[in-house]
Amino acid sequence: MNHPRRWGIPAIEVSETPSDEALIEALRAGDLAAFDGLYARYERRLFGYIVRLVGDRALAEDLFHDVFLGVLEDRSFDPARGRFGAWLFTVARNRCLMERRKRSRREARQAREPAPSADDGLERDLRVRAAMAGLSESHRQLLLLKQVGELTYKEIAAMLGVAEGTIKSRVHAATRAFRRELAELGE
Amino acid sequence: MNVNCEACMERSIEYAHGELPPAEAGAVAEHLGGCGECAMAYCRLAADLATIAVAHAESPSPQVRDKLRAAVAERFAPPWWRRVAMACARPIPVYGAVALAAIPLLAWIALDPLDARVDEARDGGGAARTEPLVRDYDAIRTPTRHDGVL
């Protein structure tokens, strides 16, 4: 990363949107405004993803806090090895799976139907969530990673430890299944 | 590269996900631009996919943000010497520079020795200059050179 530096302090380009990696570097140099930028960028997507995985808002808030802080504190992140967003969602997914394993099978079943939140209300959103709930676990995970996490096929493949081509065909199948469910729900 | 309707629909999911190589993406875009049926089908697909992100994005409570920000501030707060360096490195706005430059100018005007010289000239040195150049002039009196005539 090439950033203009003055007295060893990375400066954020004002004219263009700074990359996640530039924001991380600025935050590590003590610039709290960089945290605000990162938070605004990932707040809704990451929290929404965690809520869908654990199905409990209070638990999701704790996990969100831990994941976000842990990722920011972890200095092992290397931009050369991948995007910050992919790393953040990978860590979040692993934490959520760990948390789910700790819970009973009954609670895990409840996770598939998250409790209604303040954001609920739009009929279309409810239909979309219902359609997603009708998918298999793997299809739902893939679509969440792709659409909410905005990860690439390559990043999802690296996360799940499978070939990129496999992810491609699974995402195709998941997309078709999702659209079928949505159509059945009267979309 | 040209694609027909069938090939376009086969690639539409990857295209919507932004995963097609540039050449193929360009061919699909070109086809969508010229085929209303495929364009309509693609719009429906893209809208369905977009709803996933919209329906699943959700904000945590404001307390979560405050707590997280406080924890980040505690861990990432720079030491005092770095804060001083950051303050020095911060660019000064133009109006700030102008205001800064105006301070010595205003001070010079306030304490200007020129004012002191003018006052001095008014009190002493300037007195000679203000004395009348003509004395005993009577504007109503007949000029003396016409005295003999009149």
mmCIF file of C-alpha atoms in Angstrom:
data_model
loop_
_atom_site.group_PDB
_atom_site.id
_atom_site.type_symbol
_atom_site.label_atom_id
_atom_site.label_comp_id
_atom_site.label_asym_id
_atom_site.label_seq_id
_atom_site.Cartn_x
_atom_site.Cartn_y
_atom_site.Cartn_z
ATOM 1 C CA MET A 1 0.000 0.000 0.000
ATOM 2 C CA ASN A 2 1.315 3.377 -0.935
ATOM 3 C CA HIS A 3 0.118 6.101 1.334
ATOM 4 C CA PRO A 4 1.561 9.596 1.614
ATOM 5 C CA ARG A 5 3.286 9.780 4.953
ATOM 6 C CA ARG A 6 4.396 12.674 7.039
ATOM 7 C CA TRP A 7 6.421 11.945 10.153
ATOM 8 C CA GLY A 8 5.506 8.315 9.896
ATOM 9 C CA ILE A 9 1.752 8.900 10.076
ATOM 10 C CA PRO A 10 -0.318 7.514 7.226
ATOM 11 C CA ALA A 11 -2.623 10.056 5.690
ATOM 12 C CA ILE A 12 -6.029 9.155 4.322
ATOM 13 C CA GLU A 13 -6.825 10.410 0.859
ATOM 14 C CA VAL A 14 -9.703 12.840 1.193
ATOM 15 C CA SER A 15 -10.562 13.036 -2.484
ATOM 16 C CA GLU A 16 -11.312 9.316 -2.934
ATOM 17 C CA THR A 17 -12.857 6.651 -0.713
ATOM 18 C CA PRO A 18 -10.044 5.019 1.242
ATOM 19 C CA SER A 19 -9.720 1.267 0.991
ATOM 20 C CA ASP A 20 -10.387 -0.936 4.013
ATOM 21 C CA GLU A 21 -6.687 -1.646 4.245
ATOM 22 C CA ALA A 22 -5.843 2.079 4.316
ATOM 23 C CA LEU A 23 -8.388 2.554 7.089
ATOM 24 C CA ILE A 24 -6.897 -0.326 9.081
ATOM 25 C CA GLU A 25 -3.434 1.179 8.758
ATOM 26 C CA ALA A 26 -4.705 4.604 9.794
ATOM 27 C CA LEU A 27 -6.505 3.109 12.789
ATOM 28 C CA ARG A 28 -3.389 1.293 13.900
ATOM 29 C CA ALA A 29 -1.627 4.660 13.737
ATOM 30 C CA GLY A 30 -4.232 5.998 16.154
ATOM 31 C CA ASP A 31 -6.773 7.634 13.855
ATOM 32 C CA LEU A 32 -10.203 6.877 15.357
ATOM 33 C CA ALA A 33 -11.986 8.394 12.365
ATOM 34 C CA ALA A 34 -10.742 5.353 10.439
ATOM 35 C CA PHE A 35 -12.696 3.134 12.817
ATOM 36 C CA ASP A 36 -15.838 5.151 12.129
ATOM 37 C CA GLY A 37 -15.328 4.619 8.408
ATOM 38 C CA LEU A 38 -14.857 0.872 8.767
ATOM 39 C CA TYR A 39 -17.774 0.561 11.143
ATOM 40 C CA ALA A 40 -20.129 2.411 8.811
ATOM 41 C CA ARG A 41 -19.007 0.181 5.953
ATOM 42 C CA TYR A 42 -19.571 -3.159 7.683
ATOM 43 C CA GLU A 43 -22.018 -2.487 10.520
ATOM 44 C CA ARG A 44 -25.275 -3.548 8.844
ATOM 45 C CA ARG A 45 -23.872 -6.309 6.669
ATOM 46 C CA LEU A 46 -21.798 -7.999 9.355
ATOM 47 C CA PHE A 47 -24.414 -7.720 12.076
ATOM 48 C CA GLY A 48 -27.124 -8.966 9.723
ATOM 49 C CA TYR A 49 -24.948 -11.925 8.799
ATOM 50 C CA ILE A 50 -24.220 -12.787 12.440
ATOM 51 C CA VAL A 51 -27.884 -12.498 13.425
ATOM 52 C CA ARG A 52 -28.828 -14.949 10.659
ATOM 53 C CA LEU A 53 -26.189 -17.395 11.810
ATOM 54 C CA VAL A 54 -26.924 -17.388 15.527
ATOM 55 C CA GLY A 55 -30.581 -16.333 15.475
ATOM 56 C CA ASP A 56 -30.395 -14.349 18.691
ATOM 57 C CA ARG A 57 -30.017 -10.565 18.640
ATOM 58 C CA ALA A 58 -28.446 -10.219 22.096
ATOM 59 C CA LEU A 59 -25.917 -12.948 21.374
ATOM 60 C CA ALA A 60 -25.308 -11.487 17.926
ATOM 61 C CA GLU A 61 -24.476 -8.112 19.461
ATOM 62 C CA ASP A 62 -21.911 -9.715 21.764
ATOM 63 C CA LEU A 63 -20.397 -11.668 18.892
ATOM 64 C CA PHE A 64 -20.380 -8.607 16.646
ATOM 65 C CA HIS A 65 -18.448 -6.667 19.292
ATOM 66 C CA ASP A 66 -15.957 -9.481 19.840
ATOM 67 C CA VAL A 67 -15.426 -10.186 16.154
ATOM 68 C CA PHE A 68 -14.987 -6.574 15.135
ATOM 69 C CA LEU A 69 -12.636 -5.753 17.979
ATOM 70 C CA GLY A 70 -10.711 -9.000 17.571
ATOM 71 C CA VAL A 71 -10.172 -8.430 13.872
ATOM 72 C CA LEU A 72 -9.013 -4.857 14.409
ATOM 73 C CA GLU A 73 -6.640 -5.937 17.156
ATOM 74 C CA ASP A 74 -5.227 -8.870 15.241
ATOM 75 C CA ARG A 75 -2.114 -7.518 13.584
ATOM 76 C CA SER A 76 -1.583 -10.684 11.588
ATOM 77 C CA PHE A 77 -3.872 -9.381 8.836
ATOM 78 C CA ASP A 78 -1.888 -9.084 5.631
ATOM 79 C CA PRO A 79 -3.559 -7.203 2.744
ATOM 80 C CA ALA A 80 -1.399 -9.144 0.303
ATOM 81 C CA ARG A 81 -3.193 -12.347 1.286
ATOM 82 C CA GLY A 82 -6.734 -11.094 0.784
ATOM 83 C CA ARG A 83 -9.310 -8.412 1.360
ATOM 84 C CA PHE A 84 -10.231 -7.178 4.797
ATOM 85 C CA GLY A 85 -13.929 -7.858 4.168
ATOM 86 C CA ALA A 86 -13.315 -11.516 3.375
ATOM 87 C CA TRP A 87 -11.180 -11.910 6.480
ATOM 88 C CA LEU A 88 -13.795 -10.207 8.658
ATOM 89 C CA PHE A 89 -16.594 -12.480 7.431
ATOM 90 C CA THR A 90 -14.404 -15.567 7.758
ATOM 91 C CA VAL A 91 -13.654 -14.742 11.383
ATOM 92 C CA ALA A 92 -17.335 -13.962 12.008
ATOM 93 C CA ARG A 93 -18.437 -17.236 10.479
ATOM 94 C CA ASN A 94 -15.966 -19.261 12.530
ATOM 95 C CA ARG A 95 -17.015 -17.530 15.749
ATOM 96 C CA CYS A 96 -20.690 -18.080 14.989
ATOM 97 C CA LEU A 97 -20.166 -21.751 14.204
ATOM 98 C CA MET A 98 -18.254 -22.177 17.459
ATOM 99 C CA GLU A 99 -21.082 -20.492 19.304
ATOM 100 C CA ARG A 100 -23.685 -22.637 17.608
ATOM 101 C CA ARG A 101 -21.828 -25.785 18.505
ATOM 102 C CA LYS A 102 -22.021 -24.753 22.143
ATOM 103 C CA ARG A 103 -25.774 -24.515 21.977
ATOM 104 C CA SER A 104 -28.277 -27.305 22.017
ATOM 105 C CA ARG A 105 -29.889 -28.711 18.888
ATOM 106 C CA ARG A 106 -33.159 -27.048 19.822
ATOM 107 C CA GLU A 107 -31.578 -23.605 19.966
ATOM 108 C CA ALA A 108 -29.817 -24.257 16.701
ATOM 109 C CA ARG A 109 -33.156 -24.952 15.087
ATOM 110 C CA GLN A 110 -34.445 -21.634 16.382
ATOM 111 C CA ALA A 111 -31.489 -19.973 14.682
ATOM 112 C CA ARG A 112 -33.053 -20.708 11.340
ATOM 113 C CA GLU A 113 -35.930 -18.420 12.218
ATOM 114 C CA PRO A 114 -34.417 -15.368 13.837
ATOM 115 C CA ALA A 115 -36.595 -13.384 16.205
ATOM 116 C CA PRO A 116 -38.246 -10.397 14.538
ATOM 117 C CA SER A 117 -36.200 -7.238 14.986
ATOM 118 C CA ALA A 118 -36.900 -3.532 14.670
ATOM 119 C CA ASP A 119 -35.909 -3.744 11.023
ATOM 120 C CA ASP A 120 -38.699 -6.187 10.264
ATOM 121 C CA GLY A 121 -41.897 -4.835 8.862
ATOM 122 C CA LEU A 122 -41.553 -4.716 5.141
ATOM 123 C CA GLU A 123 -43.516 -7.504 3.616
ATOM 124 C CA ARG A 124 -40.977 -8.034 0.902
ATOM 125 C CA ASP A 125 -38.161 -8.437 3.430
ATOM 126 C CA LEU A 126 -40.191 -10.998 5.289
ATOM 127 C CA ARG A 127 -40.837 -12.950 2.103
ATOM 128 C CA VAL A 128 -37.152 -12.878 1.222
ATOM 129 C CA ARG A 129 -36.219 -14.106 4.683
ATOM 130 C CA ALA A 130 -38.853 -16.805 4.482
ATOM 131 C CA ALA A 131 -37.503 -17.879 1.100
ATOM 132 C CA MET A 132 -33.986 -18.001 2.530
ATOM 133 C CA ALA A 133 -35.242 -19.993 5.507
ATOM 134 C CA GLY A 134 -36.652 -22.528 3.064
ATOM 135 C CA LEU A 135 -33.222 -23.235 1.584
ATOM 136 C CA SER A 136 -30.786 -25.850 2.765
ATOM 137 C CA GLU A 137 -28.185 -24.686 5.277
ATOM 138 C CA SER A 138 -25.355 -24.772 2.723
ATOM 139 C CA HIS A 139 -27.320 -22.847 0.104
ATOM 140 C CA ARG A 140 -28.352 -20.246 2.636
ATOM 141 C CA GLN A 141 -24.770 -19.843 3.816
ATOM 142 C CA LEU A 142 -23.504 -19.427 0.282
ATOM 143 C CA LEU A 143 -26.037 -16.768 -0.615
ATOM 144 C CA LEU A 144 -25.404 -14.883 2.607
ATOM 145 C CA LEU A 145 -21.666 -14.897 2.002
ATOM 146 C CA LYS A 146 -22.125 -13.859 -1.593
ATOM 147 C CA GLN A 147 -24.842 -11.219 -1.229
ATOM 148 C CA VAL A 148 -24.463 -9.920 2.312
ATOM 149 C CA GLY A 149 -20.729 -10.493 2.743
ATOM 150 C CA GLU A 150 -19.993 -9.541 -0.877
ATOM 151 C CA LEU A 151 -17.294 -12.192 -1.061
ATOM 152 C CA THR A 152 -16.023 -13.491 -4.379
ATOM 153 C CA TYR A 153 -16.246 -17.143 -5.452
ATOM 154 C CA LYS A 154 -12.531 -17.395 -4.818
ATOM 155 C CA GLU A 155 -12.817 -16.009 -1.278
ATOM 156 C CA ILE A 156 -15.726 -18.299 -0.436
ATOM 157 C CA ALA A 157 -13.806 -21.260 -1.844
ATOM 158 C CA ALA A 158 -10.803 -20.399 0.326
ATOM 159 C CA MET A 159 -13.043 -20.008 3.363
ATOM 160 C CA LEU A 160 -14.828 -23.307 2.896
ATOM 161 C CA GLY A 161 -11.786 -25.184 1.612
ATOM 162 C CA VAL A 162 -13.313 -26.306 -1.669
ATOM 163 C CA ALA A 163 -12.572 -25.647 -5.350
ATOM 164 C CA GLU A 164 -13.717 -22.392 -6.921
ATOM 165 C CA GLY A 165 -15.642 -24.284 -9.605
ATOM 166 C CA THR A 166 -17.564 -26.137 -6.919
ATOM 167 C CA ILE A 167 -18.564 -22.853 -5.321
ATOM 168 C CA LYS A 168 -19.642 -21.510 -8.667
ATOM 169 C CA SER A 169 -21.998 -24.418 -9.344
ATOM 170 C CA ARG A 170 -23.295 -24.377 -5.745
ATOM 171 C CA VAL A 171 -24.033 -20.648 -5.919
ATOM 172 C CA HIS A 172 -25.869 -21.235 -9.202
ATOM 173 C CA ALA A 173 -27.961 -23.945 -7.571
ATOM 174 C CA ALA A 174 -28.556 -21.832 -4.474
ATOM 175 C CA THR A 175 -29.655 -18.849 -6.567
ATOM 176 C CA ARG A 176 -32.095 -20.961 -8.548
ATOM 177 C CA ALA A 177 -33.466 -22.528 -5.361
ATOM 178 C CA PHE A 178 -33.873 -19.144 -3.737
ATOM 179 C CA ARG A 179 -35.778 -17.748 -6.716
ATOM 180 C CA ARG A 180 -37.996 -20.811 -6.759
ATOM 181 C CA GLU A 181 -38.838 -20.349 -3.058
ATOM 182 C CA LEU A 182 -39.477 -16.667 -3.603
ATOM 183 C CA ALA A 183 -41.823 -17.396 -6.497
ATOM 184 C CA GLU A 184 -43.705 -19.951 -4.399
ATOM 185 C CA LEU A 185 -44.168 -17.357 -1.671
ATOM 186 C CA GLY A 186 -45.952 -15.111 -4.141
ATOM 187 C CA GLU A 187 -43.119 -12.807 -5.072
ATOM 188 C CA MET B 1 -17.374 -12.659 -28.683
ATOM 189 C CA ASN B 2 -21.114 -12.910 -29.329
ATOM 190 C CA VAL B 3 -23.680 -14.584 -27.094
ATOM 191 C CA ASN B 4 -27.211 -15.663 -27.940
ATOM 192 C CA CYS B 5 -30.161 -15.632 -25.560
ATOM 193 C CA GLU B 6 -29.448 -19.117 -24.212
ATOM 194 C CA ALA B 7 -25.786 -18.384 -23.527
ATOM 195 C CA CYS B 8 -26.735 -15.049 -21.997
ATOM 196 C CA MET B 9 -29.153 -16.663 -19.530
ATOM 197 C CA GLU B 10 -26.569 -19.316 -18.658
ATOM 198 C CA ARG B 11 -24.120 -16.602 -17.717
ATOM 199 C CA SER B 12 -26.596 -14.224 -16.111
ATOM 200 C CA ILE B 13 -26.067 -15.451 -12.535
ATOM 201 C CA GLU B 14 -22.318 -15.084 -12.785
ATOM 202 C CA TYR B 15 -22.790 -11.755 -14.499
ATOM 203 C CA ALA B 16 -25.064 -10.552 -11.702
ATOM 204 C CA HIS B 17 -22.460 -11.666 -9.160
ATOM 205 C CA GLY B 18 -19.714 -9.832 -11.017
ATOM 206 C CA GLU B 19 -17.787 -13.044 -11.568
ATOM 207 C CA LEU B 20 -17.528 -13.153 -15.358
ATOM 208 C CA PRO B 21 -14.215 -12.419 -17.078
ATOM 209 C CA PRO B 22 -14.220 -8.930 -18.675
ATOM 210 C CA ALA B 23 -14.559 -10.213 -22.255
ATOM 211 C CA GLU B 24 -17.583 -12.385 -21.440
ATOM 212 C CA ALA B 25 -19.116 -9.702 -19.250
ATOM 213 C CA GLY B 26 -18.830 -7.269 -22.138
ATOM 214 C CA ALA B 27 -20.514 -9.710 -24.518
ATOM 215 C CA VAL B 28 -23.364 -10.329 -22.073
ATOM 216 C CA ALA B 29 -23.804 -6.594 -21.508
ATOM 217 C CA GLU B 30 -23.924 -6.052 -25.250
ATOM 218 C CA HIS B 31 -26.557 -8.758 -25.662
ATOM 219 C CA LEU B 32 -28.655 -7.373 -22.794
ATOM 220 C CA GLY B 33 -28.521 -3.972 -24.419
ATOM 221 C CA GLY B 34 -30.074 -5.342 -27.590
ATOM 222 C CA CYS B 35 -32.470 -8.001 -26.317
ATOM 223 C CA GLY B 36 -35.471 -6.803 -24.343
ATOM 224 C CA GLU B 37 -36.536 -10.268 -23.199
ATOM 225 C CA CYS B 38 -33.132 -11.138 -21.750
ATOM 226 C CA ALA B 39 -32.791 -7.674 -20.246
ATOM 227 C CA MET B 40 -36.126 -8.097 -18.475
ATOM 228 C CA ALA B 41 -35.178 -11.546 -17.187
ATOM 229 C CA TYR B 42 -31.818 -10.250 -16.011
ATOM 230 C CA CYS B 43 -33.426 -7.299 -14.201
ATOM 231 C CA ARG B 44 -35.691 -9.701 -12.311
ATOM 232 C CA LEU B 45 -32.728 -11.847 -11.318
ATOM 233 C CA ALA B 46 -30.650 -8.859 -10.208
ATOM 234 C CA ALA B 47 -33.588 -7.478 -8.197
ATOM 235 C CA ASP B 48 -34.145 -10.838 -6.473
ATOM 236 C CA LEU B 49 -30.477 -11.070 -5.553
ATOM 237 C CA ALA B 50 -30.392 -7.489 -4.326
ATOM 238 C CA THR B 51 -33.283 -8.182 -1.948
ATOM 239 C CA ILE B 52 -31.157 -10.754 -0.106
ATOM 240 C CA ALA B 53 -28.681 -8.091 0.964
ATOM 241 C CA VAL B 54 -31.402 -5.576 1.775
ATOM 242 C CA ALA B 55 -33.535 -7.997 3.769
ATOM 243 C CA HIS B 56 -30.631 -9.300 5.808
ATOM 244 C CA ALA B 57 -28.772 -6.077 6.586
ATOM 245 C CA GLU B 58 -29.529 -4.912 10.077
ATOM 246 C CA SER B 59 -27.992 -2.496 12.565
ATOM 247 C CA PRO B 60 -26.976 -3.401 16.093
ATOM 248 C CA SER B 61 -28.159 -1.138 18.884
ATOM 249 C CA PRO B 62 -26.354 2.201 19.322
ATOM 250 C CA GLN B 63 -24.958 0.966 22.641
ATOM 251 C CA VAL B 64 -22.963 -1.681 20.761
ATOM 252 C CA ARG B 65 -21.324 0.986 18.649
ATOM 253 C CA ASP B 66 -20.536 3.173 21.673
ATOM 254 C CA LYS B 67 -19.063 0.255 23.596
ATOM 255 C CA LEU B 68 -17.012 -0.873 20.625
ATOM 256 C CA ARG B 69 -15.761 2.635 19.914
ATOM 257 C CA ALA B 70 -14.713 3.090 23.537
ATOM 258 C CA ALA B 71 -12.821 -0.219 23.440
ATOM 259 C CA VAL B 72 -11.135 0.734 20.176
ATOM 260 C CA ALA B 73 -10.238 4.181 21.533
ATOM 261 C CA GLU B 74 -8.698 2.567 24.595
ATOM 262 C CA ARG B 75 -6.611 0.144 22.567
ATOM 263 C CA PHE B 76 -5.636 2.357 19.651
ATOM 264 C CA ALA B 77 -5.229 5.764 21.330
ATOM 265 C CA PRO B 78 -1.847 7.108 20.201
ATOM 266 C CA PRO B 79 0.797 8.166 22.766
ATOM 267 C CA TRP B 80 1.114 11.898 23.547
ATOM 268 C CA TRP B 81 4.119 12.458 21.264
ATOM 269 C CA ARG B 82 2.242 10.985 18.331
ATOM 270 C CA ARG B 83 -0.782 13.168 19.046
ATOM 271 C CA VAL B 84 1.488 16.230 18.983
ATOM 272 C CA ALA B 85 2.999 15.056 15.691
ATOM 273 C CA MET B 86 -0.491 14.516 14.259
ATOM 274 C CA ALA B 87 -1.527 18.013 15.302
ATOM 275 C CA CYS B 88 1.557 19.428 13.585
ATOM 276 C CA ALA B 89 0.929 17.382 10.473
ATOM 277 C CA ARG B 90 -2.644 18.572 10.208
ATOM 278 C CA PRO B 91 -2.996 20.971 7.256
ATOM 279 C CA ILE B 92 -3.853 24.603 8.089
ATOM 280 C CA PRO B 93 -6.875 25.986 6.194
ATOM 281 C CA VAL B 94 -6.376 29.079 4.039
ATOM 282 C CA TYR B 95 -8.455 31.319 6.271
ATOM 283 C CA GLY B 96 -6.341 30.167 9.204
ATOM 284 C CA ALA B 97 -3.150 31.134 7.417
ATOM 285 C CA VAL B 98 -4.616 34.525 6.470
ATOM 286 C CA ALA B 99 -5.716 35.157 10.042
ATOM 287 C CA LEU B 100 -2.272 34.171 11.269
ATOM 288 C CA ALA B 101 -0.584 36.549 8.843
ATOM 289 C CA ALA B 102 -2.965 39.355 9.809
ATOM 290 C CA ILE B 103 -1.982 39.275 13.480
ATOM 291 C CA PRO B 104 1.486 40.884 13.095
ATOM 292 C CA LEU B 105 0.057 43.355 10.567
ATOM 293 C CA LEU B 106 -2.622 44.454 13.006
ATOM 294 C CA ALA B 107 -0.075 44.679 15.780
ATOM 295 C CA TRP B 108 2.162 46.862 13.590
ATOM 296 C CA ILE B 109 -0.761 49.120 12.737
ATOM 297 C CA ALA B 110 -1.724 49.385 16.390
ATOM 298 C CA LEU B 111 1.816 50.300 17.455
ATOM 299 C CA ASP B 112 2.797 52.155 14.278
ATOM 300 C CA PRO B 113 5.469 54.859 14.837
ATOM 301 C CA LEU B 114 3.974 56.765 11.836
ATOM 302 C CA ASP B 115 1.024 57.786 13.992
ATOM 303 C CA ALA B 116 3.455 59.051 16.581
ATOM 304 C CA ARG B 117 5.268 61.142 13.906
ATOM 305 C CA VAL B 118 2.003 62.651 12.632
ATOM 306 C CA ASP B 119 0.994 63.576 16.146
ATOM 307 C CA GLU B 120 4.383 65.092 16.733
ATOM 308 C CA ALA B 121 4.142 67.103 13.485
ATOM 309 C CA ARG B 122 0.650 68.302 14.448
ATOM 310 C CA ASP B 123 1.850 69.483 17.851
ATOM 311 C CA GLY B 124 5.180 71.162 16.933
ATOM 312 C CA GLY B 125 6.884 70.851 13.590
ATOM 313 C CA GLY B 126 3.700 71.403 11.561
ATOM 314 C CA ALA B 127 2.867 74.751 13.236
ATOM 315 C CA ALA B 128 5.019 76.841 10.852
ATOM 316 C CA ARG B 129 3.347 75.294 7.854
ATOM 317 C CA THR B 130 -0.137 76.310 9.053
ATOM 318 C CA GLU B 131 0.692 80.025 9.498
ATOM 319 C CA PRO B 132 -1.004 82.400 6.903
ATOM 320 C CA LEU B 133 1.112 83.362 3.927
ATOM 321 C CA VAL B 134 -0.708 86.792 3.540
ATOM 322 C CA ARG B 135 -1.130 89.165 6.433
ATOM 323 C CA ASP B 136 -3.416 92.199 6.905
ATOM 324 C CA TYR B 137 -5.475 91.377 3.806
ATOM 325 C CA ASP B 138 -8.838 93.171 3.634
ATOM 326 C CA ALA B 139 -11.162 91.794 1.038
ATOM 327 C CA ILE B 140 -13.583 94.810 1.088
ATOM 328 C CA ARG B 141 -10.977 97.469 0.831
ATOM 329 C CA THR B 142 -10.230 99.017 -2.611
ATOM 330 C CA PRO B 143 -6.974 97.822 -4.073
ATOM 331 C CA THR B 144 -4.240 100.360 -3.345
ATOM 332 C CA ARG B 145 -3.163 100.690 -6.978
ATOM 333 C CA HIS B 146 -6.550 102.272 -7.836
ATOM 334 C CA ASP B 147 -6.398 104.799 -5.025
ATOM 335 C CA GLY B 148 -5.323 107.646 -7.363
ATOM 336 C CA VAL B 149 -8.063 107.000 -9.874
ATOM 337 C CA LEU B 150 -10.878 106.765 -7.418
#
